Coordinates of C-alpha atoms and ligand atoms in Angstrom, one line a residue:
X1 CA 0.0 0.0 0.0
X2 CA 1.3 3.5 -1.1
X3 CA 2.1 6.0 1.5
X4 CA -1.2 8.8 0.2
X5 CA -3.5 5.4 0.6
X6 CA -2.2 4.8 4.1
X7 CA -3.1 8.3 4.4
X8 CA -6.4 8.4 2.8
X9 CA -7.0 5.0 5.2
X10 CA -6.0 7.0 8.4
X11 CA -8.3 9.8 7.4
X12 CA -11.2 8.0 6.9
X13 CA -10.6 6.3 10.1
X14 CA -10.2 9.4 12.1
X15 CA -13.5 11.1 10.2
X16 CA -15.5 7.6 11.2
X17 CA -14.9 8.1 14.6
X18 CA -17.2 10.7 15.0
X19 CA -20.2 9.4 13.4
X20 CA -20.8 6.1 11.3
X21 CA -20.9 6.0 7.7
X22 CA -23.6 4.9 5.2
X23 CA -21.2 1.3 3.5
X24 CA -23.6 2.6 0.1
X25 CA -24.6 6.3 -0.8
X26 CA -26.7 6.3 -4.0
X27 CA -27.2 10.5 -5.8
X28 CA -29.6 11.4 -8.1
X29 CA -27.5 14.1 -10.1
X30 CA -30.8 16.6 -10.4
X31 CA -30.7 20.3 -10.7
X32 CA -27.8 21.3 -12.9
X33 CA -29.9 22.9 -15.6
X34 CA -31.6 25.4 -13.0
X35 CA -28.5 25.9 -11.8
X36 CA -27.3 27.6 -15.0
X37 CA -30.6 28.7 -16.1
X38 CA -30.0 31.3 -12.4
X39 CA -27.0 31.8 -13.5
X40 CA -27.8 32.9 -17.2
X41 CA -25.9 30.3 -18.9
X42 CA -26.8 27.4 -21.5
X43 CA -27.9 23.7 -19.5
X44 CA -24.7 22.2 -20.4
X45 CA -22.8 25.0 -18.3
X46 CA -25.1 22.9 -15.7
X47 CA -23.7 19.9 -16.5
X48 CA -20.2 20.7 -16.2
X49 CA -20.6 22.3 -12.9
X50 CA -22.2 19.2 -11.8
X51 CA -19.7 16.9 -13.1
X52 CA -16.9 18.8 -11.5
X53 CA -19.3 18.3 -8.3
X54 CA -19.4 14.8 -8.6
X55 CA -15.7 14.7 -8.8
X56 CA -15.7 16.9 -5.3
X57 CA -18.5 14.6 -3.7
X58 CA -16.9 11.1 -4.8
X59 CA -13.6 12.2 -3.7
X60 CA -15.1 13.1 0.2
X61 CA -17.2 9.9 0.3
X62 CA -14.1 8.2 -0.6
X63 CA -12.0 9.8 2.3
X64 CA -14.7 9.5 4.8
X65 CA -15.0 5.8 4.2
X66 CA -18.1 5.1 1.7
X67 CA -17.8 1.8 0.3
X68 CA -19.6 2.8 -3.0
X69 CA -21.5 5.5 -4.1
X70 CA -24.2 5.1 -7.1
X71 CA -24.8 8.2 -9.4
X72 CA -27.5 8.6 -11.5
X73 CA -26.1 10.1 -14.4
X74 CA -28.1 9.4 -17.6
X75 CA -31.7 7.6 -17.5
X76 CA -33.6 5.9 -20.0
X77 CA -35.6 9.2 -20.5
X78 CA -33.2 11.6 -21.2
X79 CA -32.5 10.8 -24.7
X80 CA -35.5 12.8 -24.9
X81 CA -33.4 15.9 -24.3
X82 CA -32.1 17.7 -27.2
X83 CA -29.1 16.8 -29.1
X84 CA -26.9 19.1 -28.1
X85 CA -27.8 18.9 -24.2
X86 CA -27.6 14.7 -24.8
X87 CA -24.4 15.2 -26.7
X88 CA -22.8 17.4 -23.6
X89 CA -23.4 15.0 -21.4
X90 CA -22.0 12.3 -22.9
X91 CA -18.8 14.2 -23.7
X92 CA -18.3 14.8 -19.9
X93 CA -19.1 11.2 -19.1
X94 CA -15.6 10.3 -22.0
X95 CA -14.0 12.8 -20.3
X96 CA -14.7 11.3 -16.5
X97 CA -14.0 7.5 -17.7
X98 CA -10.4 9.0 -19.1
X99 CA -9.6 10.6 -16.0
X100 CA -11.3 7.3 -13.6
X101 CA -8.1 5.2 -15.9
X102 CA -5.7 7.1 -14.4
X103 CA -7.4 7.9 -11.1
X104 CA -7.8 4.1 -10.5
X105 CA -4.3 3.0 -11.4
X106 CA -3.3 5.6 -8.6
X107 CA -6.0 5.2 -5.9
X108 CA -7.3 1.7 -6.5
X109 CA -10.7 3.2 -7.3
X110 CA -13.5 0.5 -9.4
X111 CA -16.1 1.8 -11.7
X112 CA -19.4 -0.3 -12.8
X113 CA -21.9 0.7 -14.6
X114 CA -25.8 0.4 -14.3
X115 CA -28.0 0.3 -17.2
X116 CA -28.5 -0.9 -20.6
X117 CA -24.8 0.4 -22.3
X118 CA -25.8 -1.1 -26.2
X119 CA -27.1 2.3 -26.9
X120 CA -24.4 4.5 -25.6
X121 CA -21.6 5.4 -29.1
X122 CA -19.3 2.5 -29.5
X123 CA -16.6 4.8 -28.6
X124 CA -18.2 5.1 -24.9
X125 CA -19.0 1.5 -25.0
X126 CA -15.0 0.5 -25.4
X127 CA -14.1 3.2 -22.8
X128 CA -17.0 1.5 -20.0
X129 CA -15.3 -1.9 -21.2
X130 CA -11.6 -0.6 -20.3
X131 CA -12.3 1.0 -16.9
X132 CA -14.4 -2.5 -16.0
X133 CA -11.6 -4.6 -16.8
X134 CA -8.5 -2.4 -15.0
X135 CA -11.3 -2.2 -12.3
X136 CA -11.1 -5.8 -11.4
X137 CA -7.4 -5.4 -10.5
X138 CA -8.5 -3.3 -7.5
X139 CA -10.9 -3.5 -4.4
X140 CA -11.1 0.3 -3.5
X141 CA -13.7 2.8 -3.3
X142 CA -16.4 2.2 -5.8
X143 CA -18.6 4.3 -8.1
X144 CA -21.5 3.0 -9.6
X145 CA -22.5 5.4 -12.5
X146 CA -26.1 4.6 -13.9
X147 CA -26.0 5.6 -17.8
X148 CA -28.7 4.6 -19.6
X149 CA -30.5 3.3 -16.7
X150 CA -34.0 2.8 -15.8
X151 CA -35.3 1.1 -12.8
X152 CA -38.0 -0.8 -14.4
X153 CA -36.0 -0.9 -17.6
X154 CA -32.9 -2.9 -15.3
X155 CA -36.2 -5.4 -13.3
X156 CA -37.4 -6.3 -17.4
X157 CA -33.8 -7.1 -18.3
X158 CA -33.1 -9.2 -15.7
X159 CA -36.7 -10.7 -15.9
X160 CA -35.5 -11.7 -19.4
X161 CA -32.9 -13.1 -18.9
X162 CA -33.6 -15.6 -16.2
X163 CA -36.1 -16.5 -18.3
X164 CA -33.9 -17.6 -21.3
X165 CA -31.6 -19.4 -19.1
X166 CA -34.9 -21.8 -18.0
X167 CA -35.9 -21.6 -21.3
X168 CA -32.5 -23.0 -22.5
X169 CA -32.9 -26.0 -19.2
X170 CA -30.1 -23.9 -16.9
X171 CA -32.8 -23.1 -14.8
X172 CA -36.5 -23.8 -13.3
X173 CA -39.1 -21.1 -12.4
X174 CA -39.2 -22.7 -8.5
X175 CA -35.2 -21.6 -8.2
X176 CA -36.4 -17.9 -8.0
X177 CA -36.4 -16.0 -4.9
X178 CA -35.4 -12.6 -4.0
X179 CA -31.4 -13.4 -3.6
X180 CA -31.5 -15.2 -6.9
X181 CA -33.4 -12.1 -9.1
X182 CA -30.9 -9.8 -7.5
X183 CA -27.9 -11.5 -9.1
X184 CA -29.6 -11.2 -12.3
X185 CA -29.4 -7.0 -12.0
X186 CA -26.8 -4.6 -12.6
X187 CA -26.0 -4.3 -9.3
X188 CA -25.0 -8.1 -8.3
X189 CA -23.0 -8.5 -5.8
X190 CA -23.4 -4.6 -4.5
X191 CA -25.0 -4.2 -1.4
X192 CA -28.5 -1.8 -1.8
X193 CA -27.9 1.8 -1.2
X194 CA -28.5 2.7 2.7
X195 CA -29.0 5.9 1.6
X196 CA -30.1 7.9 -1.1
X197 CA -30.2 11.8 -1.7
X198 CA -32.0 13.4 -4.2
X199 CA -31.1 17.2 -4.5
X200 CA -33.0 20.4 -6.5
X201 CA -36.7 19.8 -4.4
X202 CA -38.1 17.1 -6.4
X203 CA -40.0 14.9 -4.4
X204 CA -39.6 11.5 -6.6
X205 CA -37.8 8.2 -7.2
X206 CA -37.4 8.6 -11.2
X207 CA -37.1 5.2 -11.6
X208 CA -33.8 4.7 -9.6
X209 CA -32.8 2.3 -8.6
X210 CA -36.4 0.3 -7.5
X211 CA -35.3 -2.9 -6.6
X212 CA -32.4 -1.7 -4.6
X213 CA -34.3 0.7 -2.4
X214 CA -36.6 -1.2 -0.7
X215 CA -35.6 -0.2 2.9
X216 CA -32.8 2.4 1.7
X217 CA -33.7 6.0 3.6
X218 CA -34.1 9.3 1.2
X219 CA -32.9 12.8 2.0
X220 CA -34.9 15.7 0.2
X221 CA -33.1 19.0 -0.2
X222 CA -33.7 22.1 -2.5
X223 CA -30.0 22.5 -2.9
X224 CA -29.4 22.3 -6.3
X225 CA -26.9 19.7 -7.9
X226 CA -24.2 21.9 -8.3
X227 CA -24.3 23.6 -5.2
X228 CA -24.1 20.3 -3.2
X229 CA -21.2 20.6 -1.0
X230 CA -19.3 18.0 1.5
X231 CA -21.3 19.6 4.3
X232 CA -24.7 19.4 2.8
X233 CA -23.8 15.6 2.2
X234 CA -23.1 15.7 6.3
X235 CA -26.1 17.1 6.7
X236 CA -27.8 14.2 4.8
X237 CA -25.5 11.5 6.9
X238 CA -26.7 13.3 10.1
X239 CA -30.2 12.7 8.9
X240 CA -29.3 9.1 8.2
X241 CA -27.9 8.7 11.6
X242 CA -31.0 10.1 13.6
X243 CA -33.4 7.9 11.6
X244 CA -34.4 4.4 13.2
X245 CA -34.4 1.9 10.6
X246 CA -36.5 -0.8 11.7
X247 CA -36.8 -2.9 8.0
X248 CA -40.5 -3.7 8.8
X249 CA -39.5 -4.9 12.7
X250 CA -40.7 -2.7 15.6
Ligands
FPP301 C1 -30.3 16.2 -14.1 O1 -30.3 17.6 -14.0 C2 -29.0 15.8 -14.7 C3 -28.7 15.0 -15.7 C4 -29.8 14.4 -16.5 C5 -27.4 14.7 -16.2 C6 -26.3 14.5 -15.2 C7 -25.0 14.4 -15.8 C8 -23.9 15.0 -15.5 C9 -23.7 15.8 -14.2 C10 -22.7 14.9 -16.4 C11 -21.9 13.7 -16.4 C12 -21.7 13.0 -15.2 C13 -20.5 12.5 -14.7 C14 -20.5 11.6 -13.7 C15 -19.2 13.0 -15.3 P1 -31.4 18.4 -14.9 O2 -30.7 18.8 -16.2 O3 -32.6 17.6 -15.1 O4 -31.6 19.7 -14.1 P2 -33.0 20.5 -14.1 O5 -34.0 19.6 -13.5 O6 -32.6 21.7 -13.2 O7 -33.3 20.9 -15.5

């Protein structure tokens, strides 16, 4: 272990003392086109602010000892957006997995990816297959970034293909429980989000992440995307820690 990730341990350590840590942190990434639309500027002035706010966030979950933290960056639904705005986003999305190769060959970071990737430019699609492979080398801090991703759209996928593995004799209808669908979703293997934080004053789930939040806790906050800071995500863990989670006991 390199002497900055005995460091970055020791920090975490020291931050964790003071309050426990949610293992799984899950973000909606809302708000960023208000955010520029205040500040007179186009919606992908938005995005980039909330890219470079993602980078802020992941690095402090990171350091304070978050296991993985799940971003929902693109949905299913937003290829509805105009070209231009679609185009923007998936620019800063190369431009993160670049940076992520390098980052994780430093920090042992991992990457995975939750959604339906087929439709993404082939260009994207090699770069998500190169960050998934150097991430197997490592067992650090992990982001999951949802591109392409819809809730339902992840449930039908996985529906589909547990039914062609019966279908080809691998399988039989009685083998299905709970712990068996969940290794047929993008998430396998990940723990569900303990908490998730939706920014910008929506009040909704947007079809994120439905299986996996079944007894996760959501934080509310008008704070737009961009503005988020490391203290408004304490503010969401000191929620978290004042909430009894009871997972339907009493
Ligand atoms: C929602 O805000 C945000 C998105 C649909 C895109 C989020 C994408 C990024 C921040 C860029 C790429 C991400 C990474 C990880 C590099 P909105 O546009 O719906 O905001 P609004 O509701 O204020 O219009």
């Amino acid at each position: 272990m390199g002497i900055l990730q005995l460091l970055t341990r020791k920090k975490a350590a020291v931050v964790q003392k003071d309050r426990p840590v949610p293992k799984h942190i899950a973000i909606i990434l809302d708000g960023n086109g208000r955010w520029a639309s205040k500040r007179g500027l186009p919606r992908t002035a938005g995005h980039a602010a909330g890219s470079e706010n993602f980078r802020r966030i992941a690095t402090y979950c990171k350091n304070i000892g978050v296991d993985y933290l799940t971003i929902y960056a693109f949905s299913t639904e937003n290829w509805k957006r105009s070209q231009e705005e679609v185009s923007a986003i998936m620019g800063l999305l190369k431009q993160y997995l670049f940076e992520a190769l390098d980052e994780m060959e430093k920090d042992h970071i991992r990457l995975r990816f939750f959604g339906d990737l087929s439709r993404l430019a082939p260009e994207l699609q090699e770069l998500a297959q190169k960050t998934l492979e150097t991430s197997k080398k490592y067992d650090g801090f992990q982001t999951n970034v949802c591109l392409n991703y819809g809730g339902r759209d992840e449930i039908v996928r996985a529906a589909r293909a547990f039914a062609q593995k019966c279908v080809a004799g691998e399988c039989t209808p009685e083998s299905l429980n709970e712990q068996v669908f969940s290794s047929y979703l993008d998430s396998a293997g990940i723990p569900d989000p303990e908490l998730i934080i939706r920014p910008s004053g929506e009040l909704r789930v947007s079809n994120f992440l439905l299986w996996q939040s079944a007894y996760s806790e959501y934080y509310f906050t008008n704070v737009l995307w961009p503005d988020f800071t490391e203290e408004e995500l304490e503010k969401a863990i000191a929620s978290f820690n004042r909430r009894n989670r009871r997972f339907g006991g009493v």
